[in-house]
Amino acid sequence: MTVVDDRPETVAPAPRRRPNRLLALLRNSWRQLTSMRTALILLFLLAVAAIPGSVLPQRGISPEKVNEYFVDHPDWAPRLDRIGAFEVFGSVWFSAIYLLLFTSLIGCITPRLRDHIRALRSRPPAAPKRMARLPQHTVLPAPPGGAVAIAEVLRKRRWRVEVRGDEVSAEKGYLKETGNLLFHTSLIAVLISVALGSWYGWSGNRLLVAGADNSFCNTRQQYAEAKLGPQVDSADLPRFCLRLDDFQARFLPSGQPEFFNATVTVDGPDEPTRSADFSVNSPLRLGDASVYLLGHGYAPVIRYTDRFGNSQVSDEPFLTTGDMGLTSEGLAAFPDANVDPATGQRAPNEQMAFTGIYLPTAPEQAPFVRSEYPTERNPALNLVAYRGNLGLDAGIPGSVYQLDQRQVRAGKVQEVGTKLLRKGETWKLDDGTTVEFLGTERYVTLSIRHDPGATPLLISCGFLLVGLMGSLFGRRRRVFFRVVPADPAEGSPTDGSSLVEAGGLPRADYPGFADEFAQLIAAVNGDERASAGADSSDRAGVREGAE
């Protein structure tokens, strides 16, 4: 006897796939990075990280102040330098925050943009079954034409309308999300523009003294301070030369500046020599470079005659101290003084230098330490003479505007006298040498720069403001209308055959929606005065109505 086993065959369950932990970690990390909360945190961190760049001196802007900080804070400066505190905006940690914010914004915007485009292309949703639960609800007599007439009224007020039989759905206020997306997209464009200017831009500062012997050519070596982007080489700088011919300035009686204008001669390889004027708010455009006028001052012309009868002239700029009268301080150094023409040798410690304070309008009586007005009404030069080894032959870099105080403290430079000179006066020193104050030359402070990200940055900021306005003032809302038969048993207020049930729903906080809904109901009900009032409100922009 054969026994047949008709029980169903047991199928072994398929082996469960083990989740890829690395993939899950990456997916969760991406979700966290692209969340709006993370973007806001990174934006806050970026603002905090920029604080050291505003408080501490930066090498790319003011390297001499960084050196002064090292001298004043010998303990803290090396520690801050190790973490990039003097090059904040080019440091690794600032760039990391910058790139993470950039990635987070892109990750936030992309899905929202996709959803917004889908919403713009979709039809308004169908009316809910129980419109009485909506924040705004009313019942009114049906207008002639029913749902079609209601739809026409809504379209005149720029509502997106969908008619489904006896139901009308309308939606308005897409400008809010559009503005929100435009704001964040513009913020990304701002970051890209800043990066573009940082990578491919360059800038430099230079003091230019008036006169044919003080021309400036656009090479890196002739800048007092220069900063080139990582993608810019010295050979990429445009070729041109400038010579300051004249500088004009007007001041108010209080000493406040009223007008500045510089006249320069421009010599370029691809154009004939020409004269050009520019002022503070009207920079000079030279190809890809823009020349900005930042400041001005005086360069005293001092002639020193040594004991061998050799004369040397110094016209180094004196830097203003910051007061309204343009009081200036500077240094006139003569390292080649007192060289015997017969032997070509100089006696030890006979180099000469003069520190001075120049007063365009000196007071009538002492102390002569502060100018009373920025123009030259009563010019005077208060000089202090020093003799000795200035330290210039040692090859140690130093400032051309200040005497090396280390040589003074070491006793290698001695003060030999002080004198107040008027224009044209001569001072005879104890060794028979003379110093003559010949007058002054004007100088200007120029900032020459090229920023390829400036125009995209300006456009991006404009779109950013437009998007911000749309995001702040846009109001998303929906209204629904349903034509229903009248029920005489319920005491219908009309003798017609149908009623209209209307409901409204603001998608965001909108205090004025109740008034707008009331005006809309009045317009549907045939109140032309309310309709005109609603139209004028829309045209005046009191209530946002962009679709």
Coordinates of C-alpha atoms in Angstrom, one line a residue:
M1 CA 0.0 0.0 0.0
T2 CA 1.4 3.3 -1.1
V3 CA 1.0 6.3 1.2
V4 CA 0.8 9.6 -0.5
D5 CA 1.8 12.7 1.4
D6 CA -0.4 15.5 0.1
R7 CA 0.7 18.1 2.7
P8 CA 2.0 21.3 1.0
E9 CA 5.7 21.5 0.6
T10 CA 7.3 23.8 3.2
V11 CA 9.2 26.6 1.5
A12 CA 12.2 27.9 3.4
P13 CA 12.0 31.7 4.0
A14 CA 14.3 33.8 1.9
P15 CA 17.4 35.0 3.8
R16 CA 16.9 38.5 5.2
R17 CA 19.2 40.9 3.6
R18 CA 21.5 42.6 6.1
P19 CA 21.2 46.4 5.9
N20 CA 24.2 48.2 4.7
R21 CA 25.2 50.2 7.7
L22 CA 27.6 52.4 5.8
L23 CA 24.9 53.3 3.3
A24 CA 22.4 53.9 6.1
L25 CA 24.9 56.2 7.9
L26 CA 25.6 58.2 4.8
R27 CA 21.8 58.5 4.1
N28 CA 21.1 59.7 7.6
S29 CA 24.0 62.1 7.6
W30 CA 22.9 63.6 4.3
R31 CA 19.4 64.1 5.7
Q32 CA 20.8 65.8 8.7
L33 CA 23.1 68.0 6.7
T34 CA 20.3 69.1 4.3
S35 CA 17.8 69.9 7.0
M36 CA 16.8 73.5 7.5
R37 CA 17.8 73.3 11.1
T38 CA 21.4 72.4 10.1
A39 CA 21.5 75.2 7.6
L40 CA 20.5 77.7 10.2
I41 CA 23.1 76.4 12.6
L42 CA 25.8 76.6 9.9
L43 CA 24.8 80.1 9.0
F44 CA 25.1 81.1 12.7
L45 CA 28.5 79.4 12.9
L46 CA 29.6 81.3 9.8
A47 CA 28.7 84.6 11.4
V48 CA 30.5 83.6 14.7
A49 CA 33.6 82.4 12.8
A50 CA 33.8 85.8 11.0
I51 CA 34.2 87.7 14.3
P52 CA 37.9 87.0 14.7
G53 CA 38.4 88.3 11.1
S54 CA 36.8 91.6 12.2
V55 CA 38.5 91.9 15.6
L56 CA 42.1 90.7 14.8
P57 CA 44.3 92.1 12.0
Q58 CA 44.5 90.0 8.9
R59 CA 47.6 89.4 6.8
G60 CA 45.8 89.9 3.5
I61 CA 44.6 93.4 4.5
S62 CA 47.1 94.8 7.0
P63 CA 50.3 92.8 7.4
E64 CA 52.1 95.5 9.4
K65 CA 49.3 95.5 12.0
V66 CA 49.8 91.7 12.3
N67 CA 53.5 92.3 13.0
E68 CA 52.6 94.9 15.6
Y69 CA 50.3 92.4 17.2
F70 CA 53.1 89.9 17.5
V71 CA 55.3 92.5 19.2
D72 CA 52.5 93.6 21.6
H73 CA 51.3 90.1 22.4
P74 CA 54.3 87.7 22.1
D75 CA 52.5 84.9 24.1
W76 CA 49.1 84.9 22.4
A77 CA 50.1 85.8 18.8
P78 CA 51.9 82.4 18.0
R79 CA 49.0 80.4 19.4
L80 CA 46.4 82.4 17.4
D81 CA 48.6 82.1 14.3
R82 CA 48.6 78.3 14.5
I83 CA 44.8 78.2 14.2
G84 CA 44.7 80.7 11.4
A85 CA 43.3 83.6 13.4
F86 CA 45.3 86.1 11.2
E87 CA 44.0 84.6 8.0
V88 CA 40.5 83.7 9.1
F89 CA 38.7 83.9 5.7
G90 CA 41.3 81.6 4.1
S91 CA 41.6 79.1 7.0
V92 CA 40.6 75.5 6.8
W93 CA 37.9 75.7 9.5
F94 CA 36.2 78.7 7.9
S95 CA 36.3 77.1 4.5
A96 CA 34.8 73.9 6.0
I97 CA 31.8 75.9 7.4
Y98 CA 31.5 77.7 4.2
L99 CA 31.4 74.6 2.1
L100 CA 29.0 72.7 4.5
L101 CA 26.6 75.7 4.4
F102 CA 26.8 75.7 0.6
T103 CA 26.1 72.0 0.4
S104 CA 23.3 72.2 3.0
L105 CA 21.5 75.0 1.1
I106 CA 21.7 73.1 -2.1
G107 CA 20.3 70.0 -0.4
C108 CA 17.5 72.0 1.2
I109 CA 16.5 73.9 -2.0
T110 CA 16.5 71.0 -4.5
P111 CA 13.6 68.9 -3.1
R112 CA 11.6 72.1 -2.2
L113 CA 12.1 73.4 -5.8
R114 CA 10.8 70.2 -7.2
D115 CA 7.8 70.1 -5.0
H116 CA 7.0 73.8 -5.8
I117 CA 7.2 73.2 -9.5
R118 CA 4.9 70.2 -9.1
A119 CA 2.5 72.4 -7.0
L120 CA 2.5 75.1 -9.7
R121 CA 1.6 72.6 -12.4
S122 CA -1.1 70.8 -10.3
R123 CA -4.8 71.9 -10.1
P124 CA -6.2 73.3 -6.9
P125 CA -7.6 70.5 -4.7
A126 CA -11.3 69.6 -4.6
A127 CA -13.5 71.2 -2.1
P128 CA -13.8 69.4 1.3
K129 CA -17.0 67.7 2.1
R130 CA -17.5 69.7 5.3
M131 CA -16.7 73.2 4.5
A132 CA -18.2 74.4 7.8
R133 CA -15.1 73.3 9.6
L134 CA -12.9 75.8 7.6
P135 CA -11.8 79.0 9.4
Q136 CA -14.0 81.0 7.0
H137 CA -17.5 79.7 6.1
T138 CA -20.7 81.2 4.8
V139 CA -23.8 80.5 2.7
L140 CA -25.1 82.9 0.1
P141 CA -27.6 82.8 -2.8
A142 CA -26.2 81.3 -6.0
P143 CA -25.5 84.0 -8.6
P144 CA -26.9 83.6 -12.1
G145 CA -24.6 81.3 -14.0
G146 CA -23.7 79.2 -10.9
A147 CA -20.2 77.8 -10.7
V148 CA -19.1 79.3 -14.0
A149 CA -20.0 82.9 -12.9
I150 CA -18.1 82.3 -9.6
A151 CA -15.1 81.1 -11.5
E152 CA -15.1 84.3 -13.6
V153 CA -15.2 86.5 -10.6
L154 CA -12.2 84.6 -9.1
R155 CA -10.2 84.8 -12.3
K156 CA -10.6 88.5 -12.5
R157 CA -8.9 88.6 -9.1
R158 CA -6.0 86.5 -10.3
W159 CA -6.9 83.3 -8.5
R160 CA -6.0 79.9 -10.0
V161 CA -9.4 78.4 -10.5
E162 CA -10.6 74.8 -11.1
V163 CA -14.3 74.0 -11.8
R164 CA -15.5 70.5 -11.1
G165 CA -19.2 70.4 -11.9
D166 CA -21.0 72.5 -9.3
E167 CA -17.8 73.0 -7.3
V168 CA -15.2 75.7 -7.6
S169 CA -11.7 75.5 -6.1
A170 CA -9.3 78.4 -6.2
E171 CA -5.8 79.0 -4.8
K172 CA -3.6 82.1 -4.5
G173 CA -0.3 83.2 -3.0
Y174 CA 2.4 81.0 -4.6
L175 CA 4.6 84.1 -4.3
K176 CA 5.5 83.2 -0.7
E177 CA 7.2 79.9 -1.6
T178 CA 8.6 81.3 -4.8
G179 CA 10.2 84.2 -2.9
N180 CA 11.5 81.7 -0.3
L181 CA 13.2 79.6 -2.9
L182 CA 14.5 82.7 -4.7
F183 CA 15.9 84.0 -1.5
H184 CA 17.8 80.8 -0.7
T185 CA 18.9 80.3 -4.4
S186 CA 20.2 83.9 -4.3
L187 CA 22.1 83.2 -1.1
I188 CA 23.9 80.3 -2.9
A189 CA 24.7 82.7 -5.8
V190 CA 26.1 85.2 -3.2
L191 CA 28.4 82.5 -1.9
I192 CA 29.5 81.5 -5.4
S193 CA 30.2 85.2 -6.2
V194 CA 32.3 85.7 -3.1
A195 CA 34.2 82.5 -3.9
L196 CA 34.7 83.7 -7.5
G197 CA 36.1 87.0 -6.4
S198 CA 38.3 85.3 -3.8
W199 CA 39.8 82.9 -6.4
Y200 CA 40.2 85.1 -9.4
G201 CA 40.4 88.6 -7.9
W202 CA 43.3 90.7 -6.8
S203 CA 43.9 94.0 -5.0
G204 CA 46.7 96.3 -4.0
N205 CA 47.3 99.6 -2.1
R206 CA 49.8 102.3 -3.0
L207 CA 50.7 105.8 -2.0
L208 CA 51.3 107.9 -5.1
V209 CA 53.1 111.2 -4.8
A210 CA 52.6 113.9 -7.4
G211 CA 55.4 114.5 -9.8
A212 CA 57.0 113.1 -12.9
D213 CA 59.5 111.1 -10.9
N214 CA 56.9 109.2 -8.9
S215 CA 55.0 107.2 -11.5
F216 CA 53.5 103.9 -10.6
C217 CA 53.3 100.8 -12.8
N218 CA 50.9 98.0 -12.1
T219 CA 53.3 95.3 -10.9
R220 CA 53.2 93.4 -7.7
Q221 CA 56.6 94.7 -6.6
Q222 CA 55.4 98.4 -6.6
Y223 CA 52.5 97.8 -4.3
A224 CA 52.8 98.6 -0.6
E225 CA 50.3 95.8 0.1
A226 CA 49.1 93.3 -2.5
K227 CA 46.8 90.3 -2.4
L228 CA 46.4 88.0 -5.4
G229 CA 43.8 85.2 -5.6
P230 CA 44.9 81.6 -5.7
Q231 CA 44.2 81.5 -9.5
V232 CA 46.0 84.8 -10.2
D233 CA 49.6 85.1 -11.2
S234 CA 51.7 88.3 -11.2
A235 CA 51.8 88.1 -15.0
D236 CA 48.0 88.3 -15.1
L237 CA 47.9 91.9 -13.8
P238 CA 46.9 94.4 -16.5
R239 CA 49.8 96.6 -17.7
F240 CA 49.4 100.3 -17.2
C241 CA 51.3 103.1 -15.4
L242 CA 49.9 106.1 -13.5
R243 CA 51.4 109.5 -12.7
L244 CA 49.7 111.9 -10.3
D245 CA 49.5 115.3 -12.0
D246 CA 47.2 117.2 -9.6
F247 CA 45.0 116.8 -6.6
Q248 CA 42.2 119.1 -5.6
A249 CA 40.3 119.1 -2.3
R250 CA 37.7 121.4 -0.8
F251 CA 36.7 121.5 2.9
L252 CA 33.9 123.0 4.9
P253 CA 34.8 125.7 7.5
S254 CA 34.6 122.9 10.1
G255 CA 37.3 121.0 8.3
Q256 CA 35.1 118.3 7.0
P257 CA 35.9 117.2 3.4
E258 CA 33.5 118.3 0.7
F259 CA 35.2 117.4 -2.6
F260 CA 38.2 115.3 -3.8
N261 CA 39.5 114.9 -7.3
A262 CA 42.7 113.4 -8.6
T263 CA 44.1 114.0 -12.1
V264 CA 46.5 111.3 -13.4
T265 CA 48.3 110.5 -16.6
V266 CA 47.6 107.0 -17.8
D267 CA 50.0 105.1 -20.0
G268 CA 49.0 101.7 -21.3
P269 CA 50.5 99.4 -23.8
D270 CA 47.3 99.2 -25.9
E271 CA 46.2 102.8 -25.8
P272 CA 47.8 106.3 -26.2
T273 CA 48.9 108.2 -23.1
R274 CA 45.9 110.2 -21.8
S275 CA 44.8 112.2 -18.8
A276 CA 42.0 111.0 -16.5
D277 CA 40.1 112.4 -13.5
F278 CA 38.5 110.4 -10.8
S279 CA 37.2 111.0 -7.3
V280 CA 36.0 109.1 -4.2
N281 CA 32.7 107.9 -5.6
S282 CA 33.8 107.7 -9.3
P283 CA 36.7 105.2 -9.6
L284 CA 38.9 105.1 -12.6
R285 CA 38.3 102.0 -14.9
L286 CA 41.3 100.6 -16.6
G287 CA 40.3 97.4 -18.3
D288 CA 39.7 94.8 -15.6
A289 CA 41.1 97.1 -12.9
S290 CA 39.4 99.8 -10.9
V291 CA 41.4 102.5 -9.2
Y292 CA 39.8 103.9 -6.1
L293 CA 40.7 107.1 -4.3
L294 CA 40.9 106.3 -0.6
G295 CA 42.8 109.2 1.0
H296 CA 45.3 112.0 0.5
G297 CA 48.0 113.8 2.4
Y298 CA 51.2 115.8 2.2
A299 CA 54.8 114.8 1.4
P300 CA 57.2 117.4 2.7
V301 CA 60.2 118.0 0.4
I302 CA 63.3 118.2 2.6
R303 CA 66.8 118.9 1.2
Y304 CA 69.8 117.8 3.3
T305 CA 73.3 119.1 2.6
D306 CA 76.1 117.1 4.3
R307 CA 79.5 118.4 5.3
F308 CA 81.0 117.6 1.9
G309 CA 78.5 119.8 0.2
N310 CA 76.5 116.9 -1.3
S311 CA 72.7 117.5 -1.3
Q312 CA 70.0 114.9 -1.2
V313 CA 66.2 115.4 -1.4
S314 CA 63.5 113.4 0.3
D315 CA 59.8 113.6 -0.6
E316 CA 58.5 110.7 1.4
P317 CA 54.8 110.9 2.3
F318 CA 53.9 111.7 5.9
L319 CA 51.0 109.7 7.2
T320 CA 48.0 111.5 8.7
T321 CA 47.4 110.9 12.4
G322 CA 43.6 110.8 11.8
D323 CA 42.6 114.3 13.0
M324 CA 40.5 116.6 10.9
G325 CA 43.4 119.0 10.4
L326 CA 45.5 116.4 8.5
T327 CA 48.3 116.5 11.0
S328 CA 50.9 114.1 9.6
E329 CA 53.9 112.2 10.9
G330 CA 56.8 110.7 8.9
L331 CA 60.5 110.0 8.4
A332 CA 63.1 111.5 6.0
A333 CA 66.1 109.3 6.0
F334 CA 69.5 110.0 4.3
P335 CA 71.6 106.8 4.6
D336 CA 74.1 108.0 1.9
A337 CA 74.9 111.2 3.7
N338 CA 78.5 112.3 4.6
V339 CA 80.2 110.1 2.1
D340 CA 83.6 111.4 1.2
P341 CA 83.6 111.8 -2.6
A342 CA 87.4 111.3 -2.8
T343 CA 87.4 108.0 -1.0
G344 CA 83.8 106.8 -1.3
Q345 CA 83.9 106.1 2.4
R346 CA 81.6 107.4 5.2
A347 CA 82.6 108.0 8.7
P348 CA 81.0 105.5 11.1
N349 CA 77.6 106.4 12.5
E350 CA 77.1 109.5 10.4
Q351 CA 73.9 108.5 8.7
M352 CA 71.1 111.1 9.1
A353 CA 67.4 110.8 9.6
F354 CA 64.7 113.3 10.6
T355 CA 61.4 112.4 12.1
G356 CA 58.8 115.1 11.8
I357 CA 55.3 116.4 12.3
Y358 CA 53.8 118.4 9.4
L359 CA 51.1 120.9 10.2
P360 CA 49.2 122.3 7.1
T361 CA 47.9 125.1 9.3
A362 CA 50.1 125.5 12.4
P363 CA 48.8 127.4 15.4
E364 CA 50.3 130.9 16.0
Q365 CA 51.7 129.8 19.4
A366 CA 53.2 126.6 20.8
P367 CA 52.6 123.8 21.2
F368 CA 53.0 122.9 17.5
V369 CA 51.6 119.4 17.6
R370 CA 48.2 119.7 15.9
S371 CA 47.0 121.3 12.7
E372 CA 44.0 123.7 12.8
Y373 CA 42.8 123.1 9.3
P374 CA 43.5 120.6 6.5
T375 CA 44.6 123.1 3.8
E376 CA 48.0 124.8 3.8
R377 CA 47.2 128.2 5.4
N378 CA 50.2 128.3 7.7
P379 CA 52.4 125.3 6.9
A380 CA 55.1 124.3 9.4
L381 CA 57.4 121.3 9.8
N382 CA 58.5 120.3 13.3
L383 CA 61.7 118.2 12.8
V384 CA 63.8 116.0 15.2
A385 CA 67.3 115.2 13.9
Y386 CA 69.0 111.9 14.5
R387 CA 72.6 110.8 13.6
G388 CA 74.1 107.4 13.8
N389 CA 73.8 103.9 12.3
L390 CA 70.2 103.7 11.0
G391 CA 70.5 99.9 10.6
L392 CA 69.6 100.1 6.9
D393 CA 72.8 98.4 5.8
A394 CA 72.1 95.3 7.8
G395 CA 69.3 94.2 5.5
I396 CA 66.7 94.1 8.3
P397 CA 63.3 95.1 6.9
G398 CA 61.8 98.2 8.5
S399 CA 59.2 100.9 8.0
V400 CA 59.9 103.8 5.7
Y401 CA 57.6 106.0 7.8
Q402 CA 59.1 105.4 11.2
L403 CA 62.6 105.4 12.7
D404 CA 63.8 102.0 14.0
Q405 CA 63.5 102.5 17.7
R406 CA 65.7 99.5 18.3
Q407 CA 68.7 101.4 17.1
V408 CA 67.7 104.3 19.3
R409 CA 67.4 102.1 22.4
A410 CA 70.7 100.4 21.6
G411 CA 72.4 103.8 21.5
K412 CA 73.4 103.5 17.8
V413 CA 71.3 106.5 16.9
Q414 CA 71.5 109.8 18.8
E415 CA 69.1 112.7 18.8
V416 CA 71.0 115.9 17.9
G417 CA 68.3 118.6 17.9
T418 CA 64.8 119.7 17.1
K419 CA 63.6 122.7 15.1
L420 CA 60.3 124.1 13.7
L421 CA 60.7 125.1 10.1
R422 CA 58.5 127.3 7.9
K423 CA 58.5 126.9 4.1
G424 CA 61.8 128.0 2.7
E425 CA 63.7 128.1 6.0
T426 CA 67.0 126.4 6.7
W427 CA 68.3 124.7 9.8
K428 CA 72.1 124.5 10.4
L429 CA 73.1 121.5 12.6
D430 CA 76.0 121.2 15.0
D431 CA 78.3 119.7 12.5
G432 CA 77.7 122.4 9.9
T433 CA 75.3 120.4 7.8
T434 CA 72.0 122.0 6.8
V435 CA 68.4 121.0 6.4
E436 CA 66.0 123.0 4.2
F437 CA 62.2 122.7 4.1
L438 CA 61.4 123.3 0.4
G439 CA 57.6 122.8 0.5
T440 CA 55.3 119.9 0.0
E441 CA 53.9 117.6 -2.7
R442 CA 50.4 116.1 -2.6
Y443 CA 49.9 112.4 -2.5
V444 CA 46.9 110.1 -2.7
T445 CA 46.2 106.7 -1.4
L446 CA 45.1 104.4 -4.1
S447 CA 43.4 101.0 -3.9
I448 CA 43.6 99.1 -7.2
R449 CA 41.5 96.0 -7.5
H450 CA 39.8 93.5 -9.7
D451 CA 36.8 91.5 -8.4
P452 CA 35.1 89.3 -11.1
G453 CA 32.5 88.4 -8.5
A454 CA 31.3 92.0 -7.9
T455 CA 28.7 92.1 -10.6
P456 CA 27.2 88.6 -9.9
L457 CA 27.2 89.5 -6.2
L458 CA 25.3 92.7 -6.9
I459 CA 22.7 90.9 -9.1
S460 CA 22.4 88.1 -6.5
C461 CA 21.8 90.6 -3.7
G462 CA 19.1 92.2 -5.8
F463 CA 17.3 88.9 -6.3
L464 CA 17.8 88.0 -2.7
L465 CA 15.9 91.2 -1.6
V466 CA 13.2 90.5 -4.1
G467 CA 12.8 86.9 -2.8
L468 CA 12.9 88.2 0.8
M469 CA 10.0 90.6 0.1
G470 CA 8.0 87.8 -1.5
S471 CA 8.7 85.4 1.3
L472 CA 7.6 88.0 4.0
F473 CA 4.6 89.4 2.3
G474 CA 3.3 86.5 0.3
R475 CA 0.2 84.7 1.7
R476 CA -0.9 81.3 0.5
R477 CA -4.7 80.7 0.8
R478 CA -7.5 78.7 -0.7
V479 CA -11.3 79.3 -1.2
F480 CA -14.0 76.8 -2.2
F481 CA -17.5 77.2 -3.5
R482 CA -20.2 74.6 -3.8
V483 CA -23.6 75.2 -5.5
V484 CA -26.2 73.2 -3.6
P485 CA -30.0 73.0 -3.9
A486 CA -32.0 75.2 -1.5
D487 CA -33.9 73.4 1.3
P488 CA -37.1 75.4 2.1
A489 CA -37.6 73.4 5.2
E490 CA -34.6 75.1 6.7
G491 CA -35.9 78.6 6.1
S492 CA -33.8 79.4 3.1
P493 CA -33.1 83.2 2.8
T494 CA -33.8 83.1 -0.9
D495 CA -36.6 82.2 -3.2
G496 CA -34.2 80.7 -5.8
S497 CA -33.5 77.1 -6.4
S498 CA -30.0 76.9 -5.1
L499 CA -27.4 78.2 -2.6
V500 CA -23.7 78.6 -2.6
E501 CA -21.7 77.2 0.3
A502 CA -18.3 79.0 0.5
G503 CA -15.3 78.3 2.7
G504 CA -11.8 79.8 3.0
L505 CA -8.5 78.4 4.4
P506 CA -5.2 80.4 4.8
R507 CA -2.2 78.2 4.4
A508 CA -0.1 80.5 6.7
D509 CA -0.7 83.1 9.3
Y510 CA -2.7 85.8 7.5
P511 CA -4.7 88.2 9.8
G512 CA -6.3 90.0 6.8
F513 CA -7.8 86.9 5.3
A514 CA -11.2 87.4 6.9
D515 CA -11.5 90.8 5.3
E516 CA -10.4 89.5 1.9
F517 CA -12.8 86.6 2.2
A518 CA -15.7 89.0 3.0
Q519 CA -14.8 91.1 0.0
L520 CA -14.7 88.1 -2.2
I521 CA -18.1 86.9 -1.0
A522 CA -19.5 90.4 -1.7
A523 CA -18.1 90.4 -5.2
V524 CA -19.6 86.9 -5.9
N525 CA -22.9 88.2 -4.4
G526 CA -22.9 91.1 -6.9
D527 CA -21.8 94.0 -4.6
E528 CA -19.9 96.1 -7.2
R529 CA -18.6 98.6 -4.6
A530 CA -17.0 95.9 -2.6
S531 CA -15.6 94.4 -5.8
A532 CA -14.0 97.7 -6.8
G533 CA -12.5 98.0 -3.3
A534 CA -11.0 94.6 -3.5
D535 CA -9.5 95.3 -6.9
S536 CA -7.9 98.6 -5.7
S537 CA -6.5 96.8 -2.7
D538 CA -4.9 94.2 -5.0
R539 CA -3.5 96.8 -7.2
A540 CA -2.0 98.8 -4.3
G541 CA -0.3 95.7 -3.0
V542 CA -2.1 95.8 0.4
R543 CA -2.7 92.1 0.1
E544 CA -0.4 90.0 -2.0
G545 CA -2.1 88.4 -4.9
A546 CA 0.6 86.9 -7.1
E547 CA -0.1 83.4 -8.3

